[in-house]
PDB file of C-alpha atoms in Angstrom:
ATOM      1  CA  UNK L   1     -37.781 -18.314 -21.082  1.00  0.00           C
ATOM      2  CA  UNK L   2     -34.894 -16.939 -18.637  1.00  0.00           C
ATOM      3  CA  UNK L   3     -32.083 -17.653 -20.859  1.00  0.00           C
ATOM      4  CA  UNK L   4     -29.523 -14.511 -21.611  1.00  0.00           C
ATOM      5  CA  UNK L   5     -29.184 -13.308 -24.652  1.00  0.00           C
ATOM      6  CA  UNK L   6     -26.516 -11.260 -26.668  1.00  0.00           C
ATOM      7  CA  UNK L   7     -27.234  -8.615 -29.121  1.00  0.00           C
ATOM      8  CA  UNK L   8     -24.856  -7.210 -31.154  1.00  0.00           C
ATOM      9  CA  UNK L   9     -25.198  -3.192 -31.175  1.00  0.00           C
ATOM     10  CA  UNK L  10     -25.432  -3.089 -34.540  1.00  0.00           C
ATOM     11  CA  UNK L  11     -28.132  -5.286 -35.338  1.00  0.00           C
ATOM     12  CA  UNK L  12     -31.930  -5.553 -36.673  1.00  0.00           C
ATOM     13  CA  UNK L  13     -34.466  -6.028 -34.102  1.00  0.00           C
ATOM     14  CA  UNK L  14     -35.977  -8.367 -36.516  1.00  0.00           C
ATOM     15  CA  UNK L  15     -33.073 -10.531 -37.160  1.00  0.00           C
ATOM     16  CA  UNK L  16     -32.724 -13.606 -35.238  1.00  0.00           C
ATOM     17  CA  UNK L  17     -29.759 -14.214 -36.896  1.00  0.00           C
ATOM     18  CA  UNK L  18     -28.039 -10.783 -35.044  1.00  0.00           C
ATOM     19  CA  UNK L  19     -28.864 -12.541 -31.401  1.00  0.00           C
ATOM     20  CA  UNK L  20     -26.375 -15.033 -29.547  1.00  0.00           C
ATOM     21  CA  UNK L  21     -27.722 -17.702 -26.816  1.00  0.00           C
ATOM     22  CA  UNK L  22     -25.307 -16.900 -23.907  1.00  0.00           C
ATOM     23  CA  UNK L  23     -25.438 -20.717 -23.050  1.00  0.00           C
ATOM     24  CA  UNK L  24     -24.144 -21.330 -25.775  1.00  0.00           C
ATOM     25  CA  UNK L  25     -20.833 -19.408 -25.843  1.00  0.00           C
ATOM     26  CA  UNK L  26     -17.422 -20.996 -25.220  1.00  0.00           C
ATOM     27  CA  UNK L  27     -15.104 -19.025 -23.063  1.00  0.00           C
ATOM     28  CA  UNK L  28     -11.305 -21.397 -23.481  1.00  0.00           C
ATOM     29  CA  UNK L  29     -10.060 -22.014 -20.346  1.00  0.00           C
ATOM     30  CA  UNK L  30      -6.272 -20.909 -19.200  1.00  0.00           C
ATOM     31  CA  UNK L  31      -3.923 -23.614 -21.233  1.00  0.00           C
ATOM     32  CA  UNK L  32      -1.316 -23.487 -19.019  1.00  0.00           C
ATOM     33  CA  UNK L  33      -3.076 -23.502 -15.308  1.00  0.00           C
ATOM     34  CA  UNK L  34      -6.182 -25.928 -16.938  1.00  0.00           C
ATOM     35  CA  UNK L  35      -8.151 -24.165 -13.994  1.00  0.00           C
ATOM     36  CA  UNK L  36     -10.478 -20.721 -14.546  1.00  0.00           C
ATOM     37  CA  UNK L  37     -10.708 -18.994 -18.384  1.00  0.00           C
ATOM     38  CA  UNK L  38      -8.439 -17.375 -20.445  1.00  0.00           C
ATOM     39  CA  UNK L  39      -8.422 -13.431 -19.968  1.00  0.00           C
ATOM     40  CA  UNK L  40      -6.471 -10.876 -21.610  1.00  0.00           C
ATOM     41  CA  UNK L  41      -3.407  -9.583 -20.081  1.00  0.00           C
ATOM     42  CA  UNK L  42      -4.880  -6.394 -18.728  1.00  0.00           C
ATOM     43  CA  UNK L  43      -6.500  -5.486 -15.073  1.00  0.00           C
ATOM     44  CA  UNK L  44     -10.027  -4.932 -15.341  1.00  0.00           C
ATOM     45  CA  UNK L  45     -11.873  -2.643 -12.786  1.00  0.00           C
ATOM     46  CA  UNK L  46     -11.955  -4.236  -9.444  1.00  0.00           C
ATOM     47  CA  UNK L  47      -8.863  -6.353  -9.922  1.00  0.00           C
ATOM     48  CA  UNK L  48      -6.101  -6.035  -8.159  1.00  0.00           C
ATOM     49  CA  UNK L  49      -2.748  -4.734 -10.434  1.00  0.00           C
ATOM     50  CA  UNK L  50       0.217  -7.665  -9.875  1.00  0.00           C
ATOM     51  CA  UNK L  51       2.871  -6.765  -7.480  1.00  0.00           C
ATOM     52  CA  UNK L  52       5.873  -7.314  -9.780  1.00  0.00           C
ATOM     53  CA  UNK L  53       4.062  -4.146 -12.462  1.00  0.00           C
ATOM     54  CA  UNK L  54       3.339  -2.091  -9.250  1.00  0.00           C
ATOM     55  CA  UNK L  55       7.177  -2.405  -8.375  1.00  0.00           C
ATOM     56  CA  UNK L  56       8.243  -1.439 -12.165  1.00  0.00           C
ATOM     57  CA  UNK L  57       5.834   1.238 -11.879  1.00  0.00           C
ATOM     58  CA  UNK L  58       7.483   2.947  -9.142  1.00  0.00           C
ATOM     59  CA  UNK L  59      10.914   2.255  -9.901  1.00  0.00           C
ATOM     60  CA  UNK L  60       9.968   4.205 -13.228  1.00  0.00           C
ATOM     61  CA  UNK L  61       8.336   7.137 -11.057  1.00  0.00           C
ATOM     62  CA  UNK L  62      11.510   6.984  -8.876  1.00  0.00           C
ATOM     63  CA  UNK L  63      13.412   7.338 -12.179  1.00  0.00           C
ATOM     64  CA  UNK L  64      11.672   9.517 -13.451  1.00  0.00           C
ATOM     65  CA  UNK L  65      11.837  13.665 -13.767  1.00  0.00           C
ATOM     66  CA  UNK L  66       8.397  13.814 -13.665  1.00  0.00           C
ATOM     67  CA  UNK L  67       5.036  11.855 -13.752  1.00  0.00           C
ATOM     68  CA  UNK L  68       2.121  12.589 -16.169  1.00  0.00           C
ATOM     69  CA  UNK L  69      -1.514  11.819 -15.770  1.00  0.00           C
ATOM     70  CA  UNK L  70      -3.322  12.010 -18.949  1.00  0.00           C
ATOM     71  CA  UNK L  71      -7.463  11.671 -18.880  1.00  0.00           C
ATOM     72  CA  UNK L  72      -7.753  10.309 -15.224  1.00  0.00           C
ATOM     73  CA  UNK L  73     -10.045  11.236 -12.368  1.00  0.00           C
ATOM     74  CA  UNK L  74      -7.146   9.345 -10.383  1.00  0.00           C
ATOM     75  CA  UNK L  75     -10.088   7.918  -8.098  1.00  0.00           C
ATOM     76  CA  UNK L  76      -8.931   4.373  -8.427  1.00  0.00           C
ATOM     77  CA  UNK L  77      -6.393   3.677  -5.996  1.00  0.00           C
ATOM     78  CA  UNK L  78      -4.157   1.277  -8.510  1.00  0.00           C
ATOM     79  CA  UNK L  79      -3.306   4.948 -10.425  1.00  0.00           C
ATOM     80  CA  UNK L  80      -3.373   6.634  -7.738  1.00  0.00           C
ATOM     81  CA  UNK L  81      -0.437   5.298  -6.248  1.00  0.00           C
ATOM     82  CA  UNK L  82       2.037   6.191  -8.467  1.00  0.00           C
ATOM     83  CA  UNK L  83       0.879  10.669  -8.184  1.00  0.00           C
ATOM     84  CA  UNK L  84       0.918   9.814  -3.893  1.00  0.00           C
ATOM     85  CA  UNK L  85       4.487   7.733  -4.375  1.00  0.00           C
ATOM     86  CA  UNK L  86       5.778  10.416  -6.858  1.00  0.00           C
ATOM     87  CA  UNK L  87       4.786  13.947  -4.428  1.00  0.00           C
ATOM     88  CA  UNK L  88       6.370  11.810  -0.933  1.00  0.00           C
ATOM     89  CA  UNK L  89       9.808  11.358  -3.296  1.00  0.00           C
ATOM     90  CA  UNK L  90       9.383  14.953  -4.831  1.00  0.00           C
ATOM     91  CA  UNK L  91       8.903  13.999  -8.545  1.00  0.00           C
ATOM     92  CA  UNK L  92       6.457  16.855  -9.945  1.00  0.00           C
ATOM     93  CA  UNK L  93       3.157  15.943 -11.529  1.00  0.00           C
ATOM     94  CA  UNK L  94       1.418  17.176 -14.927  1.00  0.00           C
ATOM     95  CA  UNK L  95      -2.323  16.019 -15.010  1.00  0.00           C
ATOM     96  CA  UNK L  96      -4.112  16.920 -18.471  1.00  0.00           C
ATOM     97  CA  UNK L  97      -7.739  16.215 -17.446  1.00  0.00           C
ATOM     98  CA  UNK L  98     -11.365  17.929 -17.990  1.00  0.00           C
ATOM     99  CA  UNK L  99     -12.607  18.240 -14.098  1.00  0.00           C
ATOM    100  CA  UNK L 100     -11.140  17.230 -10.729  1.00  0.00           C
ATOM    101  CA  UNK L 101      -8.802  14.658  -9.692  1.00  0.00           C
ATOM    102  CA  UNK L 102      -8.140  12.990  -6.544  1.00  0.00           C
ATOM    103  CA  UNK L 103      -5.286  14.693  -6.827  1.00  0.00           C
ATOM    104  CA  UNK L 104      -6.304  18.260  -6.051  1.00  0.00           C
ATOM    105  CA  UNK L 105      -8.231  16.962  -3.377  1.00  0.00           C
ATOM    106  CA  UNK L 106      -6.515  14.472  -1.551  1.00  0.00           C
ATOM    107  CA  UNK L 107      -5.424  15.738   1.746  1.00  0.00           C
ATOM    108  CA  UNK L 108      -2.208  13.289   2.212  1.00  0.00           C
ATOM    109  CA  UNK L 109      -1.004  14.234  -1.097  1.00  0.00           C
ATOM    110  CA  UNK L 110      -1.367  18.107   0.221  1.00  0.00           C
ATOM    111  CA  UNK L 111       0.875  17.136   3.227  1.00  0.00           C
ATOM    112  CA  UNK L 112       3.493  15.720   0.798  1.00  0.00           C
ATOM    113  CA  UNK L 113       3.330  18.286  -1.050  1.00  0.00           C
ATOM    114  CA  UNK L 114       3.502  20.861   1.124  1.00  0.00           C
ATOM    115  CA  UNK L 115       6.552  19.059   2.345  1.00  0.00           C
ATOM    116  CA  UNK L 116       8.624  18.806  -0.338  1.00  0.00           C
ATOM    117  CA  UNK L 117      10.338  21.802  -1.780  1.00  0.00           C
ATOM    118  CA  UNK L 118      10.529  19.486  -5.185  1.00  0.00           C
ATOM    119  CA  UNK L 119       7.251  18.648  -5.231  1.00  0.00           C
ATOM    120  CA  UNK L 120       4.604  20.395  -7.454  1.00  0.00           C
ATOM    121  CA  UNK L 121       0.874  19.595  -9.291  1.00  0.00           C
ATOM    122  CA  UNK L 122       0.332  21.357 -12.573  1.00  0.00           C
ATOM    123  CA  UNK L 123      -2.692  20.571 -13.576  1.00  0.00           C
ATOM    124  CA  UNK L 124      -3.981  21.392 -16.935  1.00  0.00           C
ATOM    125  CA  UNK L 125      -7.901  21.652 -17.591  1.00  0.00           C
ATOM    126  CA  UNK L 126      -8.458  20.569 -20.947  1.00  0.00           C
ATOM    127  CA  UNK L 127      -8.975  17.686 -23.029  1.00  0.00           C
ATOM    128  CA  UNK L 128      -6.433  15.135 -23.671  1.00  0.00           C
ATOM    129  CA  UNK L 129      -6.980  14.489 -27.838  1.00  0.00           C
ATOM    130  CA  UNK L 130      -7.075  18.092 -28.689  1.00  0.00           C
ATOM    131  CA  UNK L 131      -4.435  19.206 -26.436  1.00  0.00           C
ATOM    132  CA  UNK L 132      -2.078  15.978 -27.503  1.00  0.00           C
ATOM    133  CA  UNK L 133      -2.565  16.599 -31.165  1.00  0.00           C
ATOM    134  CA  UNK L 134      -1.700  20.212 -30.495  1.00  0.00           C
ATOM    135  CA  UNK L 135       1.837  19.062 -28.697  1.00  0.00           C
ATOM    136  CA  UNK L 136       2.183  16.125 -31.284  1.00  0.00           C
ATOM    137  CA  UNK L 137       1.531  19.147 -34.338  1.00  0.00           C
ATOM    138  CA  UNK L 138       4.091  21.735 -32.390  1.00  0.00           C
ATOM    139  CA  UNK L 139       6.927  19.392 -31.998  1.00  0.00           C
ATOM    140  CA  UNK L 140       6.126  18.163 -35.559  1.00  0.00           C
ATOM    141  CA  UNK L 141       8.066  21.398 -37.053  1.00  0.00           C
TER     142      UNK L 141
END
């Protein structure tokens, strides 16, 4: 009949009960603006981040005696940022991931790096529960 439905993941097949008429969900709309819908206070893929958390973002980088990267292919510029910002001031970078990161191939980021006698990736090839249980366990004692 064209109309979208929902189905919760863990439903019956069988129950028509576990289905949700997209038509006729009620998404609130922002209270204080009156204009668009409420969404949570996050940036979803394809958004843009707001200027004023890109700013606190690098004044923490600039801060900062080093910059992690924990479980990120870095490919999205909005992270990205911060590991190109943080090799151009010569803060060194840790990334914990399984496979490569825009970091170990971005040829900018090389230049900076190979710039800066402060300036250093150490990348660690393993994944980030395991190996942050391990740290949390070893500093536990």
């Amino acid at each position: 009949d064209g109309e979208v439905v929902l189905k919760r993941t863990d439903s019956n097949e069988n129950d028509p009960s576990s289905t949700t008429k997209y038509a006729n969900i009620s998404i609130p709309s922002c209270q204080r603006c009156h204009d668009g819908f409420m969404k949570p206070d996050v940036v979803f893929f394809g958004d843009s981040v707001p200027k004023d958390r890109v700013a606190k973002g690098m004044a923490a980088v600039q801060a900062s005696n080093g910059l992690l990267c924990i479980g990120s292919s870095l490919t999205v510029p909005s992270a990205f940022q911060f590991v190109r910002y943080a090799a151009q001031i010569g803060v060194p970078i840790a990334i914990l991931n399984v496979g490569e990161t825009r970091a170990e191939t971005d040829a900018t980021l090389s230049r900076f790096l190979s710039s800066s006698p402060t300036s250093s990736i150490t990348k660690i090839e393993a994944p980030a529960g395991p190996s942050l249980m391990a740290c949390a366990n070893y500093f536990e004692k």
